[in-house]
XYZ file of N, CA, C and O in Angstrom:
648
model
N 152.778 138.015 114.712
C 153.212 136.861 113.965
C 154.728 136.867 113.879
O 155.329 137.829 113.427
N 155.363 135.760 114.268
C 156.823 135.686 114.284
C 157.406 135.801 112.884
O 158.444 136.399 112.682
N 156.726 135.227 111.875
C 157.223 135.287 110.505
C 157.353 136.734 110.036
O 158.292 137.086 109.347
N 156.425 137.589 110.424
C 156.429 138.985 110.022
C 157.681 139.698 110.507
O 158.211 140.564 109.832
N 158.196 139.321 111.652
C 159.363 139.993 112.208
C 160.647 139.668 111.453
O 161.629 140.389 111.586
N 160.674 138.597 110.678
C 161.883 138.170 109.990
C 161.738 138.162 108.475
O 162.476 137.495 107.798
N 160.820 138.910 107.961
C 160.572 138.938 106.525
C 161.306 140.136 105.911
O 161.343 141.208 106.494
N 161.913 139.924 104.745
C 162.625 141.039 104.109
C 161.859 141.545 102.882
O 160.883 140.936 102.449
N 162.324 142.641 102.335
C 161.638 143.303 101.221
C 161.550 142.396 99.991
O 160.514 142.325 99.340
N 162.644 141.697 99.694
C 162.641 140.809 98.522
C 161.568 139.726 98.662
O 160.890 139.381 97.685
N 161.393 139.217 99.864
C 160.387 138.190 100.109
C 158.973 138.763 99.925
O 158.114 138.113 99.319
N 158.741 139.966 100.420
C 157.418 140.588 100.257
C 157.159 140.884 98.783
O 156.065 140.626 98.282
N 158.164 141.405 98.084
C 158.011 141.656 96.641
C 157.644 140.373 95.901
O 156.786 140.378 95.015
N 158.287 139.261 96.273
C 157.994 137.972 95.636
C 156.566 137.523 95.949
O 155.869 137.002 95.070
N 156.124 137.728 97.197
C 154.751 137.344 97.561
C 153.725 138.188 96.806
O 152.675 137.688 96.414
N 154.026 139.460 96.599
C 153.123 140.324 95.834
C 153.035 139.832 94.390
O 151.945 139.706 93.833
N 154.185 139.524 93.789
C 154.197 139.010 92.416
C 153.416 137.694 92.335
O 152.628 137.492 91.401
N 153.611 136.831 93.327
C 152.906 135.553 93.348
C 151.390 135.777 93.440
O 150.615 135.114 92.753
N 150.988 136.751 94.241
C 149.566 137.053 94.375
C 148.978 137.575 93.073
O 147.776 137.444 92.840
N 149.790 138.189 92.252
C 149.326 138.729 90.965
C 149.272 137.666 89.871
O 148.750 137.907 88.788
N 149.807 136.473 90.154
C 149.922 135.430 89.130
C 148.618 135.007 88.486
O 148.545 134.885 87.263
N 147.586 134.792 89.288
C 146.309 134.350 88.719
C 145.704 135.378 87.801
O 145.232 135.059 86.703
N 145.740 136.618 88.238
C 145.197 137.695 87.406
C 145.993 137.830 86.108
O 145.417 137.965 85.021
N 147.318 137.770 86.219
C 148.163 137.874 85.021
C 147.906 136.723 84.063
O 147.858 136.932 82.847
N 147.750 135.527 84.607
C 147.467 134.370 83.746
C 146.164 134.580 82.984
O 146.086 134.298 81.783
N 145.145 135.093 83.670
C 143.877 135.390 82.992
C 144.083 136.416 81.886
O 143.559 136.264 80.784
N 144.817 137.469 82.184
C 145.033 138.529 81.190
C 145.801 138.008 79.982
O 145.482 138.356 78.839
N 146.807 137.166 80.227
C 147.628 136.643 79.134
C 146.845 135.639 78.302
O 146.826 135.709 77.075
N 146.183 134.714 78.955
C 145.493 133.628 78.243
C 144.129 134.057 77.708
O 143.785 133.790 76.571
N 143.341 134.737 78.548
C 141.978 135.095 78.167
C 141.879 136.492 77.552
O 140.853 136.848 77.007
N 142.907 137.309 77.745
C 142.876 138.660 77.213
C 142.122 139.637 78.101
O 141.925 140.792 77.748
N 141.701 139.168 79.275
C 140.941 140.018 80.196
C 141.032 139.404 81.585
O 141.344 138.224 81.734
N 140.753 140.190 82.591
C 140.756 139.697 83.970
C 139.320 139.521 84.440
O 138.418 140.198 83.967
N 139.142 138.601 85.374
C 137.820 138.390 85.951
C 137.838 138.796 87.423
O 138.884 139.132 87.971
N 136.702 138.722 88.043
C 136.604 139.032 89.472
C 137.172 137.910 90.330
O 137.289 138.058 91.544
N 137.574 136.818 89.720
C 138.101 135.675 90.448
C 139.366 135.960 91.225
O 139.682 135.273 92.189
N 140.110 136.979 90.824
C 141.385 137.286 91.483
C 141.233 138.312 92.600
O 142.227 138.829 93.106
N 140.018 138.602 93.006
C 139.783 139.640 94.015
C 140.543 139.387 95.306
O 141.188 140.292 95.843
N 140.477 138.171 95.827
C 141.165 137.910 97.096
C 142.677 138.009 96.934
O 143.374 138.467 97.848
N 143.202 137.621 95.763
C 144.635 137.762 95.515
C 145.034 139.237 95.453
O 146.077 139.631 95.979
N 144.199 140.047 94.801
C 144.482 141.486 94.737
C 144.424 142.114 96.122
O 145.249 142.970 96.472
N 143.457 141.697 96.905
C 143.329 142.209 98.270
C 144.580 141.867 99.077
O 145.123 142.719 99.794
N 145.040 140.630 98.949
C 146.235 140.190 99.673
C 147.465 140.981 99.218
O 148.250 141.453 100.053
N 147.643 141.135 97.909
C 148.793 141.877 97.378
C 148.755 143.331 97.836
O 149.785 143.903 98.218
N 147.572 143.936 97.819
C 147.426 145.333 98.233
C 147.749 145.490 99.711
O 148.444 146.435 100.109
N 147.284 144.561 100.528
C 147.574 144.613 101.969
C 149.070 144.451 102.235
O 149.640 145.156 103.073
N 149.714 143.534 101.507
C 151.161 143.367 101.657
C 151.901 144.645 101.271
O 152.826 145.067 101.975
N 151.505 145.251 100.154
C 152.157 146.491 99.711
C 151.962 147.604 100.733
O 152.905 148.327 101.071
N 150.743 147.735 101.244
C 150.463 148.771 102.243
C 151.317 148.564 103.495
O 151.933 149.484 103.998
N 151.372 147.342 103.992
C 152.149 147.057 105.203
C 153.640 147.270 104.955
O 154.347 147.792 105.817
N 154.125 146.859 103.790
C 155.530 147.036 103.454
C 155.918 148.511 103.517
O 156.967 148.871 104.047
N 155.032 149.361 103.018
C 155.306 150.795 102.929
C 155.017 151.507 104.244
O 155.834 152.313 104.708
N 153.878 151.225 104.865
C 153.460 152.010 106.029
C 153.922 151.449 107.369
O 154.109 152.206 108.314
N 154.097 150.131 107.466
C 154.473 149.542 108.746
C 155.936 149.137 108.822
O 156.567 149.278 109.863
N 156.474 148.619 107.704
C 157.824 148.081 107.732
C 158.874 149.082 107.258
O 160.065 148.789 107.296
N 158.457 150.260 106.785
C 159.398 151.283 106.341
C 160.245 150.859 105.157
O 161.392 151.262 105.034
N 159.685 150.056 104.252
C 160.432 149.512 103.111
C 160.078 150.234 101.818
O 159.753 149.618 100.812
N 160.154 151.547 101.847
C 159.850 152.347 100.665
C 160.972 153.347 100.442
O 161.302 154.126 101.335
N 161.559 153.306 99.252
C 162.595 154.288 98.925
C 162.011 155.692 98.874
O 162.656 156.657 99.262
N 160.780 155.812 98.406
C 160.146 157.127 98.265
C 159.823 157.764 99.617
O 159.943 158.978 99.785
N 159.406 156.970 100.589
C 158.995 157.505 101.885
C 160.038 157.318 102.974
O 159.966 157.962 104.020
N 160.976 156.440 102.738
C 162.036 156.229 103.708
C 161.643 155.294 104.837
O 160.514 154.820 104.916
N 162.582 155.061 105.729
C 162.368 154.121 106.833
C 161.581 154.742 107.979
O 162.139 155.135 108.997
N 160.282 154.854 107.756
C 159.452 155.473 108.784
C 158.173 154.660 108.952
O 157.632 154.126 107.989
N 157.707 154.552 110.177
C 156.480 153.830 110.477
C 155.296 154.776 110.272
O 155.217 155.834 110.885
N 154.388 154.385 109.388
C 153.205 155.188 109.099
C 151.931 154.378 109.315
O 150.861 154.766 108.867
N 152.058 153.257 109.990
C 150.921 152.358 110.190
C 149.853 152.960 111.071
O 150.072 153.922 111.798
N 148.690 152.363 111.000
C 147.569 152.846 111.793
C 147.274 151.929 112.950
O 146.478 151.015 112.822
N 147.925 152.145 114.067
C 147.662 151.331 115.257
C 146.340 151.692 115.905
O 145.778 150.922 116.654
N 145.859 152.888 115.634
C 144.704 153.411 116.346
C 143.459 153.322 115.485
O 143.282 154.068 114.548
N 142.589 152.362 115.826
C 141.330 152.244 115.108
C 140.267 153.039 115.854
O 140.208 153.038 117.077
N 139.443 153.712 115.076
C 138.367 154.518 115.644
C 137.051 153.951 115.120
O 136.893 153.736 113.920
N 136.095 153.712 116.017
C 134.804 153.186 115.604
C 133.929 154.320 115.101
O 133.691 155.298 115.791
N 133.476 154.192 113.854
C 132.624 155.211 113.229
C 131.311 154.559 112.807
O 131.139 154.176 111.659
N 130.396 154.400 113.724
C 129.100 153.809 113.379
C 129.212 152.336 113.107
O 129.391 151.543 114.009
N 129.181 151.943 111.823
C 129.184 150.536 111.445
C 130.579 149.979 111.212
O 130.772 148.790 111.195
N 131.570 150.840 110.964
C 132.903 150.371 110.583
C 133.980 150.977 111.470
O 133.790 152.018 112.090
N 135.127 150.329 111.446
C 136.305 150.883 112.086
C 137.093 151.645 111.033
O 137.174 151.242 109.885
N 137.670 152.753 111.409
C 138.515 153.534 110.506
C 139.880 153.675 111.155
O 140.001 153.680 112.368
N 140.891 153.796 110.343
C 142.245 153.996 110.845
C 142.444 155.476 111.150
O 142.120 156.331 110.338
N 142.949 155.755 112.310
C 143.289 157.134 112.669
C 144.724 157.357 112.217
O 145.658 156.900 112.857
N 144.917 158.016 111.101
C 146.264 158.162 110.561
C 146.960 159.388 111.137
O 146.317 160.384 111.462
N 148.260 159.278 111.200
C 149.074 160.325 111.797
C 149.980 160.994 110.763
O 151.117 161.322 111.061
N 149.452 161.199 109.550
C 150.228 161.843 108.498
C 149.312 162.683 107.616
O 148.097 162.543 107.643
N 149.934 163.535 106.821
C 149.202 164.506 106.003
C 148.591 163.873 104.750
O 148.901 162.743 104.389
N 147.740 164.664 104.089
C 147.155 164.239 102.810
C 148.254 164.035 101.768
O 148.159 163.138 100.930
N 149.283 164.861 101.819
C 150.407 164.732 100.875
C 151.101 163.390 101.058
O 151.396 162.696 100.088
N 151.346 163.003 102.308
C 151.977 161.711 102.577
C 151.025 160.585 102.181
O 151.458 159.573 101.619
N 149.735 160.744 102.420
C 148.749 159.734 102.008
C 148.794 159.535 100.492
O 148.750 158.397 100.004
N 148.921 160.616 99.750
C 149.022 160.525 98.287
C 150.319 159.824 97.877
O 150.325 159.027 96.932
N 151.397 160.097 98.599
C 152.670 159.431 98.320
C 152.571 157.931 98.598
O 153.122 157.116 97.848
N 151.865 157.564 99.664
C 151.658 156.150 99.986
C 150.883 155.483 98.855
O 151.263 154.405 98.384
N 149.813 156.113 98.415
C 149.014 155.570 97.306
C 149.858 155.387 96.054
O 149.779 154.360 95.379
N 150.676 156.382 95.740
C 151.531 156.336 94.553
C 152.566 155.209 94.687
O 152.801 154.458 93.737
N 153.148 155.077 95.854
C 154.144 154.033 96.088
C 153.500 152.644 96.052
O 154.068 151.703 95.508
N 152.302 152.528 96.600
C 151.588 151.248 96.537
C 151.306 150.864 95.091
O 151.486 149.708 94.708
N 150.876 151.817 94.309
C 150.607 151.550 92.891
C 151.877 151.077 92.184
O 151.857 150.114 91.423
N 152.998 151.733 92.476
C 154.274 151.347 91.858
C 154.653 149.917 92.250
O 155.005 149.096 91.401
N 154.539 149.592 93.527
C 154.894 148.261 94.018
C 153.981 147.205 93.394
O 154.443 146.141 92.956
N 152.681 147.481 93.339
C 151.730 146.523 92.764
C 151.953 146.358 91.260
O 151.901 145.232 90.741
N 152.211 147.434 90.554
C 152.475 147.333 89.116
C 153.769 146.558 88.859
O 153.847 145.760 87.922
N 154.767 146.782 89.702
C 156.031 146.055 89.584
C 155.794 144.556 89.813
O 156.314 143.723 89.079
N 155.008 144.198 90.823
C 154.686 142.797 91.080
C 153.890 142.186 89.946
O 154.114 141.032 89.554
N 152.974 142.964 89.397
C 152.164 142.519 88.263
C 153.054 142.225 87.062
O 152.922 141.184 86.408
N 153.985 143.128 86.777
C 154.884 142.943 85.638
C 155.805 141.749 85.853
O 156.065 140.978 84.930
N 156.295 141.587 87.081
C 157.162 140.448 87.394
C 156.410 139.141 87.170
O 156.941 138.200 86.569
N 155.170 139.064 87.640
C 154.362 137.856 87.442
C 154.133 137.601 85.954
O 154.264 136.461 85.486
N 153.815 138.641 85.205
C 153.575 138.489 83.764
C 154.827 137.989 83.052
O 154.748 137.108 82.182
N 155.983 138.527 83.416
C 157.241 138.101 82.797
C 157.526 136.629 83.091
O 157.948 135.883 82.202
N 157.301 136.206 84.330
C 157.524 134.809 84.713
C 156.578 133.899 83.942
O 156.985 132.858 83.413
N 155.317 134.287 83.844
C 154.340 133.466 83.130
C 154.665 133.377 81.647
O 154.581 132.297 81.045
N 155.041 134.493 81.046
C 155.384 134.469 79.609
C 156.609 133.599 79.347
O 156.696 132.942 78.309
N 157.553 133.610 80.271
C 158.766 132.802 80.112
C 158.471 131.311 80.320
O 159.306 130.470 79.987
N 157.313 130.998 80.875
C 156.950 129.609 81.186
C 155.588 129.238 80.614
O 154.807 128.529 81.253
N 155.321 129.692 79.399
C 154.007 129.465 78.795
C 153.675 127.979 78.661
O 152.536 127.581 78.875
N 154.654 127.166 78.330
C 154.404 125.734 78.204
C 153.909 125.146 79.513
O 152.966 124.356 79.541
N 154.534 125.543 80.601
C 154.129 125.037 81.920
C 152.769 125.601 82.317
O 151.963 124.911 82.944
N 152.505 126.843 81.938
C 151.200 127.432 82.234
C 150.096 126.646 81.525
O 149.073 126.295 82.126
N 150.321 126.334 80.259
C 149.329 125.559 79.504
C 149.216 124.136 80.049
O 148.112 123.584 80.109
N 150.343 123.549 80.462
C 150.310 122.200 81.027
C 149.521 122.193 82.335
O 148.729 121.276 82.585
N 149.720 123.216 83.161
C 148.975 123.308 84.418
C 147.481 123.469 84.141
O 146.652 122.819 84.774
N 147.149 124.314 83.181
C 145.737 124.509 82.822
C 145.121 123.197 82.344
O 144.006 122.845 82.743
N 145.855 122.447 81.532
C 145.346 121.164 81.036
C 145.159 120.178 82.180
O 144.154 119.466 82.253
N 146.119 120.147 83.103
C 146.028 119.253 84.261
C 144.840 119.633 85.147
O 144.104 118.776 85.624
N 144.620 120.924 85.334
C 143.483 121.387 86.141
C 142.153 121.059 85.463
O 141.172 120.743 86.139
N 142.113 121.153 84.150
C 140.891 120.784 83.428
C 140.592 119.292 83.610
O 139.447 118.895 83.715
N 141.657 118.506 83.675
C 141.518 117.058 83.824
C 141.159 116.663 85.264
O 140.292 115.836 85.492
N 141.813 117.284 86.242
C 141.684 116.848 87.639
C 140.938 117.828 88.542
O 140.592 117.469 89.652
N 140.764 119.044 88.146
C 140.134 120.122 88.915
C 140.970 120.621 90.084
O 140.845 121.759 90.486
N 141.803 119.769 90.667
C 142.605 120.156 91.815
C 143.991 119.533 91.683
O 144.110 118.362 91.345
N 145.035 120.330 91.959
C 146.404 119.846 91.896
C 147.040 120.115 93.249
O 146.987 121.240 93.743
N 147.632 119.080 93.847
C 148.263 119.297 95.155
C 149.681 119.854 94.972
O 150.191 119.944 93.850
N 150.300 120.217 96.077
C 151.618 120.849 96.045
C 152.674 120.001 95.378
O 153.503 120.493 94.619
N 152.664 118.708 95.649
C 153.663 117.807 95.068
C 153.484 117.698 93.552
O 154.450 117.716 92.791
N 152.240 117.587 93.091
C 151.972 117.536 91.648
C 152.409 118.837 90.968
O 152.983 118.817 89.878
N 152.115 119.953 91.635
C 152.507 121.245 91.080
C 154.027 121.340 90.970
O 154.567 121.759 89.947
N 154.714 120.953 92.026
C 156.183 120.996 92.032
C 156.744 120.130 90.909
O 157.652 120.543 90.191
N 156.188 118.922 90.758
C 156.640 118.026 89.698
C 156.404 118.644 88.321
O 157.265 118.586 87.449
N 155.260 119.255 88.137
C 154.935 119.906 86.872
C 155.934 121.013 86.553
O 156.392 121.137 85.425
N 156.288 121.802 87.555
C 157.208 122.918 87.340
C 158.635 122.446 87.075
O 159.387 123.087 86.356
N 159.005 121.295 87.637
C 160.371 120.787 87.472
C 160.522 119.871 86.271
O 161.618 119.683 85.773
N 159.435 119.289 85.794
C 159.475 118.269 84.758
C 159.081 118.854 83.410
O 157.943 119.239 83.195
N 160.025 118.868 82.482
C 159.742 119.405 81.147
C 158.894 118.464 80.310
O 158.420 118.831 79.253
N 158.685 117.219 80.793
C 157.854 116.273 80.043
C 156.410 116.736 79.976
O 155.671 116.355 79.085
N 155.990 117.578 80.919
C 154.624 118.081 80.929
C 154.401 119.213 79.926
O 153.296 119.601 79.690
N 155.479 119.765 79.395
C 155.356 120.960 78.559
C 154.384 120.757 77.417
O 154.368 119.723 76.760
N 153.590 121.763 77.190
C 152.624 121.784 76.105
C 153.003 122.962 75.225
O 153.295 124.038 75.721
N 153.032 122.751 73.908
C 153.409 123.871 73.053
C 152.330 124.949 73.109
O 151.151 124.669 73.160
N 152.786 126.167 73.129
C 151.874 127.305 73.232
C 152.326 128.373 72.254
O 153.504 128.461 71.922
N 151.406 129.194 71.788
C 151.789 130.267 70.885
C 152.674 131.277 71.605
O 152.594 131.444 72.819
N 153.548 131.931 70.833
C 154.409 132.966 71.409
C 153.562 134.195 71.698
O 153.010 134.814 70.801
N 153.435 134.536 72.985
C 152.612 135.668 73.394
C 153.469 136.755 74.027
O 152.954 137.639 74.699
N 154.787 136.686 73.813
C 155.684 137.626 74.481
C 155.462 139.067 74.031
O 155.784 139.988 74.765
N 154.914 139.279 72.856
C 154.694 140.639 72.373
C 153.388 141.257 72.832
O 153.111 142.423 72.564
N 152.568 140.492 73.537
C 151.265 141.001 73.979
C 151.449 141.756 75.289
O 151.910 141.198 76.268
N 151.122 143.043 75.298
C 151.288 143.810 76.549
C 150.249 143.423 77.585
O 149.127 143.045 77.248
N 150.656 143.494 78.834
C 149.738 143.226 79.942
C 149.396 144.575 80.553
O 150.279 145.314 80.958
N 148.113 144.906 80.622
C 147.746 146.194 81.207
C 148.058 146.210 82.698
O 148.046 145.172 83.342
N 148.368 147.396 83.246
C 148.632 147.479 84.675
C 147.363 147.206 85.467
O 146.262 147.356 84.945
N 147.522 146.787 86.733
C 146.341 146.516 87.535
C 145.546 147.789 87.771
O 146.111 148.879 87.863
N 144.240 147.654 87.845
C 143.378 148.795 88.130
C 143.267 148.961 89.635
O 142.852 148.061 90.325
N 143.663 150.099 90.129
C 143.628 150.368 91.579
C 142.662 151.463 91.863
O 142.555 152.437 91.197
């Protein structure tokens, strides 16, 4: 993919935070997460893994390629043939958790700072069920949509379960 060749760390971090948005919104508004964010979590986890293992964008592991180009067929599934130690695998897991938690916190901070817009979007979705890109953009840019919401800035958001 050509886009992958020109993507930087800040862009991937932003995409991870964006992927965490639905789950964070559930946690902030409902006080709990549902299974509805599974595909978003999968996407965020895959981005974090690729950022660390393929793109060498990890301060902890340095600029090294640790990706699994070699798939091995094991009965019903394919497995990655990794070329690193258990210690490095543990470091990858730890770094992925850090990146995902950072994205989760970034999404939560953005949502808390924009609670009125979050509530306005929820109200619009309840009314229309579907919002297109232009409507969403207008909602985010237009303060006329703002709906008053309780101050929830003091409510902690639990880290994602990995």
